[in-house]
mmCIF file of C-alpha atoms in Angstrom:
data_model
loop_
_atom_site.group_PDB
_atom_site.id
_atom_site.type_symbol
_atom_site.label_atom_id
_atom_site.label_comp_id
_atom_site.label_asym_id
_atom_site.label_seq_id
_atom_site.Cartn_x
_atom_site.Cartn_y
_atom_site.Cartn_z
ATOM 1 C CA ILE F 233 -45.622 -0.688 -121.653
ATOM 2 C CA SER F 234 -46.866 -3.328 -124.068
ATOM 3 C CA PHE F 235 -43.396 -3.736 -125.568
ATOM 4 C CA GLY F 236 -41.994 -4.123 -122.080
ATOM 5 C CA MET F 237 -44.255 -7.130 -121.521
ATOM 6 C CA ILE F 238 -42.967 -9.025 -124.572
ATOM 7 C CA PRO F 239 -39.741 -10.312 -122.924
ATOM 8 C CA ILE F 240 -41.847 -11.880 -120.165
ATOM 9 C CA SER F 241 -43.490 -14.037 -122.823
ATOM 10 C CA ALA F 242 -40.109 -14.935 -124.248
ATOM 11 C CA ILE F 243 -38.763 -16.010 -120.849
ATOM 12 C CA THR F 244 -41.811 -18.185 -120.254
ATOM 13 C CA ILE F 245 -41.627 -19.986 -123.586
ATOM 14 C CA TYR F 246 -37.860 -20.402 -123.339
ATOM 15 C CA ALA F 247 -38.117 -22.236 -120.014
ATOM 16 C CA VAL F 248 -40.920 -24.565 -121.119
ATOM 17 C CA VAL F 249 -39.388 -25.463 -124.489
ATOM 18 C CA LEU F 250 -35.952 -25.916 -122.907
ATOM 19 C CA GLU F 251 -37.453 -28.406 -120.440
ATOM 20 C CA ARG F 252 -38.876 -30.374 -123.346
ATOM 21 C CA GLU F 253 -35.677 -30.015 -125.385
ATOM 22 C CA LYS F 254 -33.524 -31.370 -122.533
ATOM 23 C CA ARG F 255 -36.153 -34.056 -121.753
ATOM 24 C CA ILE F 256 -36.619 -32.741 -118.213
ATOM 25 C CA LYS F 257 -40.386 -32.928 -118.541
ATOM 26 C CA GLN F 258 -40.191 -36.600 -119.617
ATOM 27 C CA GLN F 259 -37.936 -37.412 -116.676
ATOM 28 C CA GLU F 260 -40.428 -35.853 -114.288
ATOM 29 C CA ILE F 261 -43.338 -37.778 -115.806
ATOM 30 C CA LEU F 262 -41.330 -41.030 -115.681
ATOM 31 C CA SER F 263 -40.649 -40.267 -112.014
ATOM 32 C CA GLY F 264 -44.363 -40.412 -111.369
ATOM 33 C CA ILE F 265 -45.443 -36.790 -111.651
ATOM 34 C CA SER F 266 -48.684 -36.508 -113.567
ATOM 35 C CA PRO F 267 -48.920 -34.038 -116.481
ATOM 36 C CA LEU F 268 -51.561 -32.112 -114.528
ATOM 37 C CA VAL F 269 -49.192 -31.605 -111.592
ATOM 38 C CA TYR F 270 -46.415 -30.629 -114.006
ATOM 39 C CA TRP F 271 -48.516 -27.948 -115.683
ATOM 40 C CA LEU F 272 -49.964 -26.674 -112.402
ATOM 41 C CA SER F 273 -46.474 -26.286 -110.938
ATOM 42 C CA ARG F 274 -45.297 -24.630 -114.165
ATOM 43 C CA CYS F 275 -48.220 -22.181 -113.930
ATOM 44 C CA ALA F 276 -47.449 -21.472 -110.278
ATOM 45 C CA VAL F 277 -43.821 -20.661 -111.114
ATOM 46 C CA ASP F 278 -44.736 -18.495 -114.093
ATOM 47 C CA TYR F 279 -47.441 -16.594 -112.238
ATOM 48 C CA SER F 280 -45.139 -16.008 -109.284
ATOM 49 C CA LEU F 281 -42.544 -14.546 -111.660
ATOM 50 C CA TYR F 282 -45.235 -12.422 -113.268
ATOM 51 C CA SER F 283 -46.429 -11.192 -109.859
ATOM 52 C CA VAL F 284 -42.972 -9.696 -109.292
ATOM 53 C CA THR F 285 -43.337 -7.949 -112.650
ATOM 54 C CA LEU F 286 -46.837 -6.774 -111.720
ATOM 55 C CA ILE F 287 -45.573 -5.256 -108.476
ATOM 56 C CA GLY F 288 -42.738 -3.565 -110.364
ATOM 57 C CA ILE F 289 -45.053 -2.141 -113.018
ATOM 58 C CA THR F 290 -47.479 -0.855 -110.395
ATOM 59 C CA ALA F 291 -44.665 0.808 -108.453
ATOM 60 C CA LEU F 292 -43.216 2.320 -111.635
ATOM 61 C CA VAL F 293 -46.596 3.650 -112.804
ATOM 62 C CA SER F 294 -47.201 5.199 -109.382
ATOM 63 C CA PHE F 295 -43.683 6.621 -109.115
ATOM 64 C CA LEU F 296 -43.703 8.123 -112.620
ATOM 65 C CA ASN F 297 -47.285 9.355 -112.167
ATOM 66 C CA ILE F 298 -48.312 8.162 -115.638
ATOM 67 C CA ILE F 299 -51.515 9.931 -116.651
ATOM 68 C CA GLY F 300 -54.393 7.526 -117.144
ATOM 69 C CA LEU F 301 -52.771 4.693 -115.194
ATOM 70 C CA CYS F 302 -52.292 6.130 -111.715
ATOM 71 C CA GLY F 303 -54.393 8.001 -109.203
ATOM 72 C CA ASP F 304 -58.056 7.070 -109.494
ATOM 73 C CA HIS F 305 -57.227 4.767 -112.417
ATOM 74 C CA LEU F 306 -54.567 2.751 -110.581
ATOM 75 C CA PRO F 307 -56.969 -0.061 -109.557
ATOM 76 C CA GLY F 308 -58.130 -0.350 -113.171
ATOM 77 C CA SER F 309 -54.579 -0.525 -114.475
ATOM 78 C CA VAL F 310 -53.647 -3.140 -111.852
ATOM 79 C CA VAL F 311 -56.645 -5.248 -112.884
ATOM 80 C CA LEU F 312 -55.673 -4.819 -116.552
ATOM 81 C CA PHE F 313 -52.108 -5.989 -115.891
ATOM 82 C CA LEU F 314 -53.364 -8.820 -113.679
ATOM 83 C CA PHE F 315 -55.655 -10.153 -116.384
ATOM 84 C CA PHE F 316 -52.892 -9.759 -118.954
ATOM 85 C CA GLY F 317 -50.742 -12.033 -116.803
ATOM 86 C CA LEU F 318 -53.585 -14.527 -116.495
ATOM 87 C CA SER F 319 -54.054 -14.592 -120.274
ATOM 88 C CA ILE F 320 -50.473 -14.494 -121.544
ATOM 89 C CA ASN F 321 -49.190 -17.676 -119.901
ATOM 90 C CA PRO F 322 -51.813 -20.055 -121.378
ATOM 91 C CA PHE F 323 -51.319 -18.290 -124.709
ATOM 92 C CA ILE F 324 -47.587 -19.009 -124.473
ATOM 93 C CA TYR F 325 -48.150 -22.605 -123.357
ATOM 94 C CA VAL F 326 -50.053 -23.248 -126.589
ATOM 95 C CA HIS F 327 -47.087 -21.867 -128.562
ATOM 96 C CA THR F 328 -44.687 -24.292 -126.866
ATOM 97 C CA PHE F 329 -46.116 -27.249 -128.767
ATOM 98 C CA PHE F 330 -44.951 -25.772 -132.077
ATOM 99 C CA PHE F 331 -41.245 -25.592 -131.191
ATOM 100 C CA ASN F 332 -38.489 -28.060 -130.392
ATOM 101 C CA ASN F 333 -35.718 -25.497 -129.972
ATOM 102 C CA ALA F 334 -35.851 -22.975 -127.131
ATOM 103 C CA ASN F 335 -33.920 -20.296 -129.026
ATOM 104 C CA SER F 336 -36.159 -20.410 -132.093
ATOM 105 C CA ALA F 337 -39.230 -20.404 -129.830
ATOM 106 C CA THR F 338 -38.000 -17.294 -128.042
ATOM 107 C CA THR F 339 -37.209 -15.459 -131.275
ATOM 108 C CA SER F 340 -40.535 -16.416 -132.831
ATOM 109 C CA VAL F 341 -42.528 -15.329 -129.795
ATOM 110 C CA LEU F 342 -40.694 -12.003 -129.676
ATOM 111 C CA LEU F 343 -41.528 -11.452 -133.342
ATOM 112 C CA ILE F 344 -45.142 -12.636 -133.089
ATOM 113 C CA HIS F 345 -45.891 -10.548 -130.028
ATOM 114 C CA SER F 346 -44.207 -7.475 -131.485
ATOM 115 C CA LEU F 347 -46.268 -7.742 -134.654
ATOM 116 C CA THR F 348 -49.537 -8.459 -132.892
ATOM 117 C CA SER F 349 -49.163 -5.834 -130.209
ATOM 118 C CA ILE F 350 -48.181 -3.002 -132.498
ATOM 119 C CA GLY F 351 -49.085 -4.134 -136.021
ATOM 120 C CA LEU F 352 -52.613 -5.279 -135.320
ATOM 121 C CA TYR F 353 -53.352 -2.323 -133.097
ATOM 122 C CA ILE F 354 -52.110 0.160 -135.702
ATOM 123 C CA ALA F 355 -54.242 -1.616 -138.326
ATOM 124 C CA PHE F 356 -57.209 -1.461 -135.951
ATOM 125 C CA VAL F 357 -56.772 2.267 -135.259
ATOM 126 C CA CYS F 358 -56.258 3.020 -138.965
ATOM 127 C CA SER F 359 -59.398 1.080 -139.834
ATOM 128 C CA LYS F 360 -61.382 3.507 -137.653
ATOM 129 C CA VAL F 361 -60.235 6.541 -139.665
ATOM 130 C CA PRO F 362 -63.154 7.464 -141.922
ATOM 131 C CA ASP F 363 -61.011 9.068 -144.651
ATOM 132 C CA LEU F 364 -59.238 5.779 -145.429
ATOM 133 C CA GLY F 365 -62.422 4.208 -146.766
ATOM 134 C CA ILE F 366 -62.065 0.919 -144.918
ATOM 135 C CA SER F 367 -65.374 -0.869 -144.543
ATOM 136 C CA ASP F 368 -66.890 -1.625 -141.151
ATOM 137 C CA GLU F 369 -66.646 -5.373 -141.848
ATOM 138 C CA VAL F 370 -62.878 -5.143 -142.328
ATOM 139 C CA ALA F 371 -62.525 -3.025 -139.184
ATOM 140 C CA LYS F 372 -64.573 -5.518 -137.159
ATOM 141 C CA SER F 373 -62.541 -8.416 -138.590
ATOM 142 C CA ILE F 374 -59.281 -6.780 -137.552
ATOM 143 C CA GLU F 375 -60.720 -6.111 -134.117
ATOM 144 C CA TYR F 376 -61.941 -9.696 -133.657
ATOM 145 C CA VAL F 377 -58.615 -11.163 -134.792
ATOM 146 C CA GLY F 378 -56.843 -8.804 -132.405
ATOM 147 C CA TYR F 379 -58.949 -10.029 -129.488
ATOM 148 C CA LEU F 380 -57.218 -13.407 -129.822
ATOM 149 C CA PHE F 381 -53.896 -11.859 -128.785
ATOM 150 C CA PRO F 382 -53.279 -10.739 -125.186
ATOM 151 C CA ASN F 383 -50.928 -7.929 -126.231
ATOM 152 C CA PHE F 384 -53.617 -6.403 -128.448
ATOM 153 C CA ASN F 385 -56.022 -6.469 -125.514
ATOM 154 C CA LEU F 386 -53.403 -4.899 -123.244
ATOM 155 C CA LEU F 387 -52.918 -2.020 -125.678
ATOM 156 C CA GLY F 388 -56.675 -1.609 -126.020
ATOM 157 C CA GLY F 389 -57.079 -1.496 -122.259
ATOM 158 C CA LEU F 390 -54.276 1.035 -121.858
ATOM 159 C CA TYR F 391 -55.856 3.174 -124.571
ATOM 160 C CA LYS F 392 -59.273 3.042 -122.872
ATOM 161 C CA LEU F 393 -57.739 3.992 -119.518
ATOM 162 C CA GLY F 394 -56.066 6.992 -121.182
ATOM 163 C CA VAL F 395 -59.314 8.057 -122.854
ATOM 164 C CA SER F 396 -61.130 7.661 -119.544
ATOM 165 C CA GLU F 397 -58.596 9.918 -117.842
ATOM 166 C CA ALA F 398 -58.953 12.530 -120.594
ATOM 167 C CA LEU F 399 -62.743 12.474 -120.316
ATOM 168 C CA CYS F 400 -62.618 12.765 -116.524
ATOM 169 C CA SER F 401 -60.231 15.720 -116.616
ATOM 170 C CA ASN F 402 -62.328 17.490 -119.277
ATOM 171 C CA LEU F 403 -65.506 16.956 -117.255
ATOM 172 C CA GLU F 404 -63.786 18.383 -114.159
ATOM 173 C CA LYS F 405 -62.763 21.475 -116.153
ATOM 174 C CA ILE F 406 -66.331 21.922 -117.406
ATOM 175 C CA ASN F 407 -67.757 21.541 -113.900
ATOM 176 C CA ASN F 408 -65.270 24.029 -112.483
ATOM 177 C CA ASP F 409 -66.178 26.642 -115.099
#
């Protein structure tokens, strides 16, 4: 699911950098639109596009009956995806200031988000394995760096929802016995 969210980031950064590349943003500001109105309208467009994605993800999770994300945990997964959408767009907007070419921005964001969502989370999980001998300070450092990235937080939330489902089902089995 986390990999499926990466193209949304790429679409967002492509549109914003393309507007700057083609000088559309400057034309709007010269027309009298304040930067605040520009960014608020940009946010409204991006969040409306993300809301379509959110509805699609929720329907897909419910239809496929994904364990840990549907049933009693559906409200938690919806809140997780909602907050991911609220955090990813500002994160992408910060990235837009580093690029002048929309294609390079898209490629870089795809690479950065792929590495942070999977790479950092794998490093975080591996740092929790006692046999590897990684100190608690290193594990905490990886965790704190990961918290800066929305994709890392999405994976962490999905993991916690899955663990919660496993605990609930095990407790039900114990109570039934």
